[in-house]
PDB file of C-alpha atoms in Angstrom:
ATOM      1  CA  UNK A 278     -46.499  18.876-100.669  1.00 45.00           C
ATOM      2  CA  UNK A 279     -47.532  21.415 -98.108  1.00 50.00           C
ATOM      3  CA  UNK A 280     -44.880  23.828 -97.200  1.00 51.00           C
ATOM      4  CA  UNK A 281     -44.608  22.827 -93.474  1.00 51.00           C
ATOM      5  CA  UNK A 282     -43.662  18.940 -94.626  1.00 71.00           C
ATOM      6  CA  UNK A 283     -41.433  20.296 -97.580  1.00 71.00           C
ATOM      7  CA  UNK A 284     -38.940  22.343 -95.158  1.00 79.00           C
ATOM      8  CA  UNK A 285     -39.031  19.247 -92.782  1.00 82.00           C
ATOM      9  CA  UNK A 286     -37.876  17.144 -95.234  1.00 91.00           C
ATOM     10  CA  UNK A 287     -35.122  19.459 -96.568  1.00 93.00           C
ATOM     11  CA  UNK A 288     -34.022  19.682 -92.907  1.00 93.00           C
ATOM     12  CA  UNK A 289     -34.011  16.123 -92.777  1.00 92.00           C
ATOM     13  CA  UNK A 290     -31.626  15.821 -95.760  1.00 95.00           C
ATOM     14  CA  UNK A 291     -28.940  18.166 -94.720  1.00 96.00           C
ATOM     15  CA  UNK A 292     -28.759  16.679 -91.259  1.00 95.00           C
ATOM     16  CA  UNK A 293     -28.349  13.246 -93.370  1.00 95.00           C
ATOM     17  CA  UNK A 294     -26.173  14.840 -95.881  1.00 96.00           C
ATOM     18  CA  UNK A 295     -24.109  16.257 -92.659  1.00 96.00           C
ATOM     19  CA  UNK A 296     -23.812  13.196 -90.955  1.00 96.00           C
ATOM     20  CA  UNK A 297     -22.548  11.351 -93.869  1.00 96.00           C
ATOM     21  CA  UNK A 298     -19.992  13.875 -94.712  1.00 97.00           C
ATOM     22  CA  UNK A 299     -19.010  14.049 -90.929  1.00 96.00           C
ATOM     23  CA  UNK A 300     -18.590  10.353 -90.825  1.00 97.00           C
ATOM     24  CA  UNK A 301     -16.015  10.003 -93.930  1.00 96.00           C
ATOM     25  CA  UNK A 302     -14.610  13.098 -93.908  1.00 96.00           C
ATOM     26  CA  UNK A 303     -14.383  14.322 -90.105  1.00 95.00           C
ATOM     27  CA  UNK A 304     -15.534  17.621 -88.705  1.00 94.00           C
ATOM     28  CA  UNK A 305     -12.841  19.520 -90.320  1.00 93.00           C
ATOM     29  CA  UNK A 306     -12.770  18.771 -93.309  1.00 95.00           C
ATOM     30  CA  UNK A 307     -16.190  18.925 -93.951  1.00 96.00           C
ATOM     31  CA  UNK A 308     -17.530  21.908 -95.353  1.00 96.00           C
ATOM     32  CA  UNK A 309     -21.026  23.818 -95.801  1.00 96.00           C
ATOM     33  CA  UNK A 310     -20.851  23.966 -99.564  1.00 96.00           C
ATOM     34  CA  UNK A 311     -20.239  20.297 -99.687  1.00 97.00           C
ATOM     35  CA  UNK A 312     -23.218  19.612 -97.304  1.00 97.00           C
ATOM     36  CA  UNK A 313     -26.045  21.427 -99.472  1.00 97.00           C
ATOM     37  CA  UNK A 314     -24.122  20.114-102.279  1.00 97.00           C
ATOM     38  CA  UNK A 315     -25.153  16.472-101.304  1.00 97.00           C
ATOM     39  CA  UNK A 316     -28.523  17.447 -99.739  1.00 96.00           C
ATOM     40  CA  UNK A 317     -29.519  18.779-102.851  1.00 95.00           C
ATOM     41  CA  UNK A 318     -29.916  22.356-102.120  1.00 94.00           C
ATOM     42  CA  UNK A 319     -28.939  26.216-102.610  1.00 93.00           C
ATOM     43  CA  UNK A 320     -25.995  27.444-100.866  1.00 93.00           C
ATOM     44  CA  UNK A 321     -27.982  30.327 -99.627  1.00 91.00           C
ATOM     45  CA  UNK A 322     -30.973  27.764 -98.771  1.00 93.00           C
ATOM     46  CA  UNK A 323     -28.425  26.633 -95.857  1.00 94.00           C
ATOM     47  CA  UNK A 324     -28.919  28.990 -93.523  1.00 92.00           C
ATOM     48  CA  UNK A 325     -32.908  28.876 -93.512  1.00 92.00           C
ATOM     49  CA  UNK A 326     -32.630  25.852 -91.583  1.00 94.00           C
ATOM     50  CA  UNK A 327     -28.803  26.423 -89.466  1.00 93.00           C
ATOM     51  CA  UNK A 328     -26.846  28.989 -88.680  1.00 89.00           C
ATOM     52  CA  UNK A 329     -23.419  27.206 -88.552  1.00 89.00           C
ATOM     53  CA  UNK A 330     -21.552  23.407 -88.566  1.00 89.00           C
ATOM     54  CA  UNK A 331     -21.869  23.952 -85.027  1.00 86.00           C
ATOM     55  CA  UNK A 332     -25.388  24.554 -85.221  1.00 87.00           C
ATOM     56  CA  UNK A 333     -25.419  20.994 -87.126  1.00 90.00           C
ATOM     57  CA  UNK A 334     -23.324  19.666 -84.122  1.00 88.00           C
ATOM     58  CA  UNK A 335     -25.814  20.150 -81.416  1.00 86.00           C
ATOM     59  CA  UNK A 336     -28.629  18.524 -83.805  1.00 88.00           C
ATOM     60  CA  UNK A 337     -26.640  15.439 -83.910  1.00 91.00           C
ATOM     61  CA  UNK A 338     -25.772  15.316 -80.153  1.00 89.00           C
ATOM     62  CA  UNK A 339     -29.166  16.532 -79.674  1.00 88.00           C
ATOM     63  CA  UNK A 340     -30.531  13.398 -81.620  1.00 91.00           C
ATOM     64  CA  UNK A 341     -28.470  10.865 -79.908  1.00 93.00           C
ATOM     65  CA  UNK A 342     -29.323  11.905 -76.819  1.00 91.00           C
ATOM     66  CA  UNK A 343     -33.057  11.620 -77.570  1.00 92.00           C
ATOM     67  CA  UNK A 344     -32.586   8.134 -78.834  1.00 94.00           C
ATOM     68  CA  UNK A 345     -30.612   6.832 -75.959  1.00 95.00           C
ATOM     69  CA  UNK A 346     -33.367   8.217 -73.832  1.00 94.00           C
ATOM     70  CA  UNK A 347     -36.496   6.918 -75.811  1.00 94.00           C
ATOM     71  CA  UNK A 348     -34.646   3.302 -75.578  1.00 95.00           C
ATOM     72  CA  UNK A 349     -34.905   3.936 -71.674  1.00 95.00           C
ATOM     73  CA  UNK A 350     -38.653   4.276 -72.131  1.00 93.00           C
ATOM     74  CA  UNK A 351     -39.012   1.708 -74.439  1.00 93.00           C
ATOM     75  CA  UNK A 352     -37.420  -0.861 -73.520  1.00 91.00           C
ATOM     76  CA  UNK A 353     -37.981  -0.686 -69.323  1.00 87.00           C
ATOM     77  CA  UNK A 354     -40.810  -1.810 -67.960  1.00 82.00           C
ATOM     78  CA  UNK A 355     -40.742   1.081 -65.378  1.00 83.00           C
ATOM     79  CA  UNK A 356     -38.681   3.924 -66.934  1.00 80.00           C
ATOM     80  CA  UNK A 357     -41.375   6.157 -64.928  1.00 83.00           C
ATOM     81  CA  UNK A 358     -40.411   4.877 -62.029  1.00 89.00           C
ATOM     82  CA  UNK A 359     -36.912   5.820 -62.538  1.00 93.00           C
ATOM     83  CA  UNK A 360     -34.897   9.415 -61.277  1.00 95.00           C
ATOM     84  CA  UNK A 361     -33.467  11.729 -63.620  1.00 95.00           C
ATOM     85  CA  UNK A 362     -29.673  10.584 -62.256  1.00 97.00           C
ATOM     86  CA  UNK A 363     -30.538   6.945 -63.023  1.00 96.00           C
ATOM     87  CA  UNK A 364     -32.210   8.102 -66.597  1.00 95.00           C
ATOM     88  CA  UNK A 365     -28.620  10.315 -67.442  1.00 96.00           C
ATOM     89  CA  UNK A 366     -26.856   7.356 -65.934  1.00 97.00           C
ATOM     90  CA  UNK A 367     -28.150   4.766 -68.434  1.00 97.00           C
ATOM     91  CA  UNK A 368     -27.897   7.481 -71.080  1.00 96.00           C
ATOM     92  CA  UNK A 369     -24.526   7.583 -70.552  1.00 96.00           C
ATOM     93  CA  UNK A 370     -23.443   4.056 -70.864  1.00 97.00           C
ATOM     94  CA  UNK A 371     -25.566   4.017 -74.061  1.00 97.00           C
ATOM     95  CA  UNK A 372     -24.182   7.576 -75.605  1.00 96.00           C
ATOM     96  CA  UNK A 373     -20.410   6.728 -75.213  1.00 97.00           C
ATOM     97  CA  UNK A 374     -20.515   3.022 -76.443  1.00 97.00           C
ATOM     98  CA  UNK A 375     -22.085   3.946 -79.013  1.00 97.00           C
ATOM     99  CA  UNK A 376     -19.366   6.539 -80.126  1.00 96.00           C
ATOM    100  CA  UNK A 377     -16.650   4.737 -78.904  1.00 96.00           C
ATOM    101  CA  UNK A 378     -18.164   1.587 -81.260  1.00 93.00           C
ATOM    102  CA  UNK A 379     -16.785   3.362 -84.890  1.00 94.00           C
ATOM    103  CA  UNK A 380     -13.093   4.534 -85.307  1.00 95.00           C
ATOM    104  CA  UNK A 381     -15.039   7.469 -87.901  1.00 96.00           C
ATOM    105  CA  UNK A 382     -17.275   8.295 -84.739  1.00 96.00           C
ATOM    106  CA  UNK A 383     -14.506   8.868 -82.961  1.00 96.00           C
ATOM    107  CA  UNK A 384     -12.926  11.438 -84.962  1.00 96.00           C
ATOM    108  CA  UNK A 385     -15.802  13.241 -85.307  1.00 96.00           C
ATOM    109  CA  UNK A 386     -16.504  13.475 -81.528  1.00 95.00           C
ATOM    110  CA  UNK A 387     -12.573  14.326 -80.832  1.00 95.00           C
ATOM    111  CA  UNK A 388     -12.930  16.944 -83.050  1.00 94.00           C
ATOM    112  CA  UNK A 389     -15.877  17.927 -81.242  1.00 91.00           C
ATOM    113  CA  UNK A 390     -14.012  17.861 -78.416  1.00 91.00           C
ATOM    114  CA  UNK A 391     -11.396  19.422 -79.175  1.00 89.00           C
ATOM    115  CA  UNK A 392     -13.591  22.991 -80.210  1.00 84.00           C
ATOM    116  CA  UNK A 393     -14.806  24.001 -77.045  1.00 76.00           C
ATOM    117  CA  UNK A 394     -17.058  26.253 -78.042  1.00 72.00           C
ATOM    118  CA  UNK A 395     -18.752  23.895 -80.493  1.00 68.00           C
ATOM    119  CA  UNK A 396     -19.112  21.188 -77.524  1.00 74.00           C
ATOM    120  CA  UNK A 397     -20.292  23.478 -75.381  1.00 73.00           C
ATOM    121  CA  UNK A 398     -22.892  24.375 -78.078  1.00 65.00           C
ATOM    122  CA  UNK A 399     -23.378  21.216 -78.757  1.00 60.00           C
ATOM    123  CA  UNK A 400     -24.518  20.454 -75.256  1.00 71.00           C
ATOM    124  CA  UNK A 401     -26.765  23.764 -74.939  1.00 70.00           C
ATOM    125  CA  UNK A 402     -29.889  21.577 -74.130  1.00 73.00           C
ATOM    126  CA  UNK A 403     -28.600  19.624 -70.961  1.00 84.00           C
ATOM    127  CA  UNK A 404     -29.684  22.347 -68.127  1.00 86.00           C
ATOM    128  CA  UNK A 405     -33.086  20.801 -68.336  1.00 89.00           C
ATOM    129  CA  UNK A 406     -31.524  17.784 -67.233  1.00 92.00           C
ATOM    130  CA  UNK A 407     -29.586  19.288 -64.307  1.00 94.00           C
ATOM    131  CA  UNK A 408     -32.823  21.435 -63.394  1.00 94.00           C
ATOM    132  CA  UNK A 409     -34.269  17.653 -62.722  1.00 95.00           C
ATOM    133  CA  UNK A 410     -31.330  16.346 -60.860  1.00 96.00           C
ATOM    134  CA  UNK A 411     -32.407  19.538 -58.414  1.00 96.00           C
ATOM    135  CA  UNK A 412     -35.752  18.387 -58.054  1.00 96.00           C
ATOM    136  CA  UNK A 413     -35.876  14.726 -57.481  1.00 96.00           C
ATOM    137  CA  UNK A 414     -32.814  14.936 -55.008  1.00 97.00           C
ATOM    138  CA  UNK A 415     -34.037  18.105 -53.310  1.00 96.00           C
ATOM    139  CA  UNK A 416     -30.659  20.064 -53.624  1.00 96.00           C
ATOM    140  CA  UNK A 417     -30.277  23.848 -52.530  1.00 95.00           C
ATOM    141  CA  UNK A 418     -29.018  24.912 -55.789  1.00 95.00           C
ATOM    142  CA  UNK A 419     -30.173  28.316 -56.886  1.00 95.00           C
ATOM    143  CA  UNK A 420     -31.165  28.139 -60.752  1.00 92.00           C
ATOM    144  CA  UNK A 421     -28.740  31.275 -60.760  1.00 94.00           C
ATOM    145  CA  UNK A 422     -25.777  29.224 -60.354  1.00 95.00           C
ATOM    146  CA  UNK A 423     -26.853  26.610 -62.518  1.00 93.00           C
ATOM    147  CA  UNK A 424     -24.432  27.936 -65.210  1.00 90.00           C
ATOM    148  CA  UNK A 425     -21.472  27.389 -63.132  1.00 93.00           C
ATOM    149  CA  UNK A 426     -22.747  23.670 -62.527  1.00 94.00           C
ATOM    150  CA  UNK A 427     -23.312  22.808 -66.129  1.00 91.00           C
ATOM    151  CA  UNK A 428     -19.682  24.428 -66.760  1.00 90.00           C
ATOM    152  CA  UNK A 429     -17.908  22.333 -63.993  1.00 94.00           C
ATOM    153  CA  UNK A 430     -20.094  19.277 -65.357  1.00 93.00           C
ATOM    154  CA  UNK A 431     -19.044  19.779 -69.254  1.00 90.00           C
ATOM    155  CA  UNK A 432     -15.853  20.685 -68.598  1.00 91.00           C
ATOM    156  CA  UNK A 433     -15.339  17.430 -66.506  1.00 94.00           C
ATOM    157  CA  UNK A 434     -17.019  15.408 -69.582  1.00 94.00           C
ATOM    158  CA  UNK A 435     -14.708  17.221 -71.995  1.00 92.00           C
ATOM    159  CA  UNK A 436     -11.512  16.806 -70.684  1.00 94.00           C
ATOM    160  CA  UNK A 437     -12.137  13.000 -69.417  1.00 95.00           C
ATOM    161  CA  UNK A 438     -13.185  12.252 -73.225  1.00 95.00           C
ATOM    162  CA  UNK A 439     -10.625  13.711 -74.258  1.00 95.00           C
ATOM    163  CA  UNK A 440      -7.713  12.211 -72.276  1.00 95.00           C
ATOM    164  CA  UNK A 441      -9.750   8.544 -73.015  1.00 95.00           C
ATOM    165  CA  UNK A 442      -8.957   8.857 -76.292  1.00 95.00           C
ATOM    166  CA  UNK A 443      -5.510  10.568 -76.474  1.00 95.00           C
ATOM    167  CA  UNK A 444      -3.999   8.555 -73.692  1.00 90.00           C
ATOM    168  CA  UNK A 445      -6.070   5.139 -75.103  1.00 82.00           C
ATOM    169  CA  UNK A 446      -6.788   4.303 -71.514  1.00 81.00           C
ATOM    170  CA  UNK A 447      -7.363   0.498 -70.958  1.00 88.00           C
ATOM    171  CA  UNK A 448     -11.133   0.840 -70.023  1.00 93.00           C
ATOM    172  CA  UNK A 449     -14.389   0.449 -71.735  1.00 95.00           C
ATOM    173  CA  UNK A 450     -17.014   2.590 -72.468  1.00 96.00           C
ATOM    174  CA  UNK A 451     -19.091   1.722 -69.305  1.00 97.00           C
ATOM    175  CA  UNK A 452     -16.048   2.022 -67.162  1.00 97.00           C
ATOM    176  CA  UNK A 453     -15.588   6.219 -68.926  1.00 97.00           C
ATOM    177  CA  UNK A 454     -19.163   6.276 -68.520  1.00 97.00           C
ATOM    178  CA  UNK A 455     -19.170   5.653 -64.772  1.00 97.00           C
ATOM    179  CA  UNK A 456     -16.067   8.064 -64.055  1.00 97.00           C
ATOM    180  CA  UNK A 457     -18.045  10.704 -65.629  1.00 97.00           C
ATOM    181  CA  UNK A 458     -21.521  10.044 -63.886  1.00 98.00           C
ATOM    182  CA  UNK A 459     -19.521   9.841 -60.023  1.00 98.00           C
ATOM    183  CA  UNK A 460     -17.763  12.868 -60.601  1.00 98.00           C
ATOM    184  CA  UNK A 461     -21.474  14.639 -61.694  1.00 97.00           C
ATOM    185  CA  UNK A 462     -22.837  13.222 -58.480  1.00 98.00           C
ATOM    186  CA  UNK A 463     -19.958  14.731 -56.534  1.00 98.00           C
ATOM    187  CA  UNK A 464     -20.249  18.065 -58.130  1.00 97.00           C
ATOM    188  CA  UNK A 465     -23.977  18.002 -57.459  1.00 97.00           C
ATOM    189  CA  UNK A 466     -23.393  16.948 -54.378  1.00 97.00           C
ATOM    190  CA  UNK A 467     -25.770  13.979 -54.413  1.00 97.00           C
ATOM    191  CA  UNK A 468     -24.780  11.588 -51.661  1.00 97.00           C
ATOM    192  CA  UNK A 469     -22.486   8.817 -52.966  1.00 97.00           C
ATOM    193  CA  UNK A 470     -24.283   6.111 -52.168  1.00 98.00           C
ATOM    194  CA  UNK A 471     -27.633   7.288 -53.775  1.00 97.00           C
ATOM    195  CA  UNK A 472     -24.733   7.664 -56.558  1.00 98.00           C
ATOM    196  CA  UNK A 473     -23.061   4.386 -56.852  1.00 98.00           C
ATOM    197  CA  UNK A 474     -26.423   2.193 -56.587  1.00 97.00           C
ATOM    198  CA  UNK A 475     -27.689   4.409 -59.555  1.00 97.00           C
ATOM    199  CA  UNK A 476     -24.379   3.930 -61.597  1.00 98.00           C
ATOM    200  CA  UNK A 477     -24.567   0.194 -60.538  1.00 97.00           C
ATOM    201  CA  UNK A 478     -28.435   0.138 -62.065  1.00 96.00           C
ATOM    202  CA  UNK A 479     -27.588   1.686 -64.780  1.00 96.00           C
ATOM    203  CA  UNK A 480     -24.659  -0.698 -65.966  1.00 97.00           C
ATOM    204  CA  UNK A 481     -26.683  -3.480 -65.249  1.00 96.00           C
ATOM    205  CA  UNK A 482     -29.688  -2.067 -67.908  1.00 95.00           C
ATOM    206  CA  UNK A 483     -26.938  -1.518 -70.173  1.00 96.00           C
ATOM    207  CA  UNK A 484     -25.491  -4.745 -70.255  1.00 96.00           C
ATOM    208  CA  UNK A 485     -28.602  -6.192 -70.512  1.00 95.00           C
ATOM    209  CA  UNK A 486     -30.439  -4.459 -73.064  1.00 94.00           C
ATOM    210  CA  UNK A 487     -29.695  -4.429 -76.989  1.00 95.00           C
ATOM    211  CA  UNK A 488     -29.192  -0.529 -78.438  1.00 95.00           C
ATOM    212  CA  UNK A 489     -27.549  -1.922 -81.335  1.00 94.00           C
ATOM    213  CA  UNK A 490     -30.176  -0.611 -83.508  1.00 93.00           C
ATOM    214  CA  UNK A 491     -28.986   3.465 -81.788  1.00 95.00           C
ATOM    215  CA  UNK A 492     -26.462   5.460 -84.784  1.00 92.00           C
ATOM    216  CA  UNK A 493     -24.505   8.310 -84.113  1.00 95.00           C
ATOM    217  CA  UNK A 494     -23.447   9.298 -87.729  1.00 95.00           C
ATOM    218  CA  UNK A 495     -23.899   6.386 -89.603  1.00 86.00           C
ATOM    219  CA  UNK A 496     -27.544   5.217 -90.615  1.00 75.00           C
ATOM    220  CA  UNK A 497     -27.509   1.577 -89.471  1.00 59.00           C
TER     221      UNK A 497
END
């Protein structure tokens, strides 16, 4: 097996080993030794491939987003047609019914949560997305300041997460879901209107399309 395909697949295992262990066990409780001890590999072999749990975190929120997003493209018959707050939108009805589908999910995502620093980590990758909201919607927002944006934005997802699943407020998924996108629009300053008919779109998609066949943690 050539190397290239060999460290691919060992990858591949401890992200499945990971998620497994995440899913029974939690965040927490799961440790590295019991990771490579499942995937099948050295201790020491760990780090080759991640520096960290957290590390592991942002492949799995990395991966999820990627699938909610390739189910846009797939299954719309003009997902080129669509803007980059209508694309997040959708994403977002997608990402948090899925996670709010499992009870296990949800412990590992609160304890996600509840580690700033590994959900901030674990969102690393979203400035692309923001650098898109800038360009289709032709706001003056200096790249600069884009930090301070995705801060504001995170935070906001954070804490609203958070308080949905402490407080057990009486709302679905796609409710949380469009909460968090109207309060993005507002701190992008998108006009509201452009804001609501997306978030109106986007439900609609959602309720019409099947992502049943999307996992978090558990392979399906």
């Amino acid at each position: 097996m050539p190397k290239y395909n060999k460290g691919y697949e060992t990858k591949h295992r401890i992200i499945k080993a990971a998620k497994q262990l995440f899913y029974e066990n939690g965040l927490d409780q799961t440790k590295i030794i019991d990771i490579c001890r499942l995937a099948g590999i050295k201790n020491s072999n760990f780090r080759y491939y991640f520096d960290s749990k957290t590390d592991l975190a942002n492949e799995i929120s990395a991966d999820l987003l990627v699938k909610t997003y390739h189910h846009i493209h797939l299954h719309h018959e003009n997902s080129s047609k669509l803007d980059s707050f209508q694309q997040n939108a959708i994403s977002g009805m997608l990402h948090y019914s899925i996670i709010f589908s499992d009870e296990k999910n949800i412990r590992y995502y609160y304890q996600v949560l509840r580690q700033k620093s590994v959900y901030d980590y674990a969102n690393k990758n979203v400035e692309r997305i923001y650098k898109q909201f800038i360009k289709d919607f032709q706001l003056e927002i200096p790249l600069k300041d884009l930090p301070y944006f995705k801060a504001a934005d995170l935070g906001m997802r954070r804490q609203l997460s958070i308080e949905y699943i402490e407080e057990s407020y009486p709302i679905t998924p796609f409710d949380l879901s469009e909460k968090i996108s109207t309060f993005t629009g507002r701190i992008f300053a998108i006009h509201p209107a452009l804001v609501s008919d997306r978030i109106a779109y986007a439900r609609e998609f959602a309720t019409n399309t099947d992502f049943s066949n999307i996992s978090y943690l558990k392979d399906l």
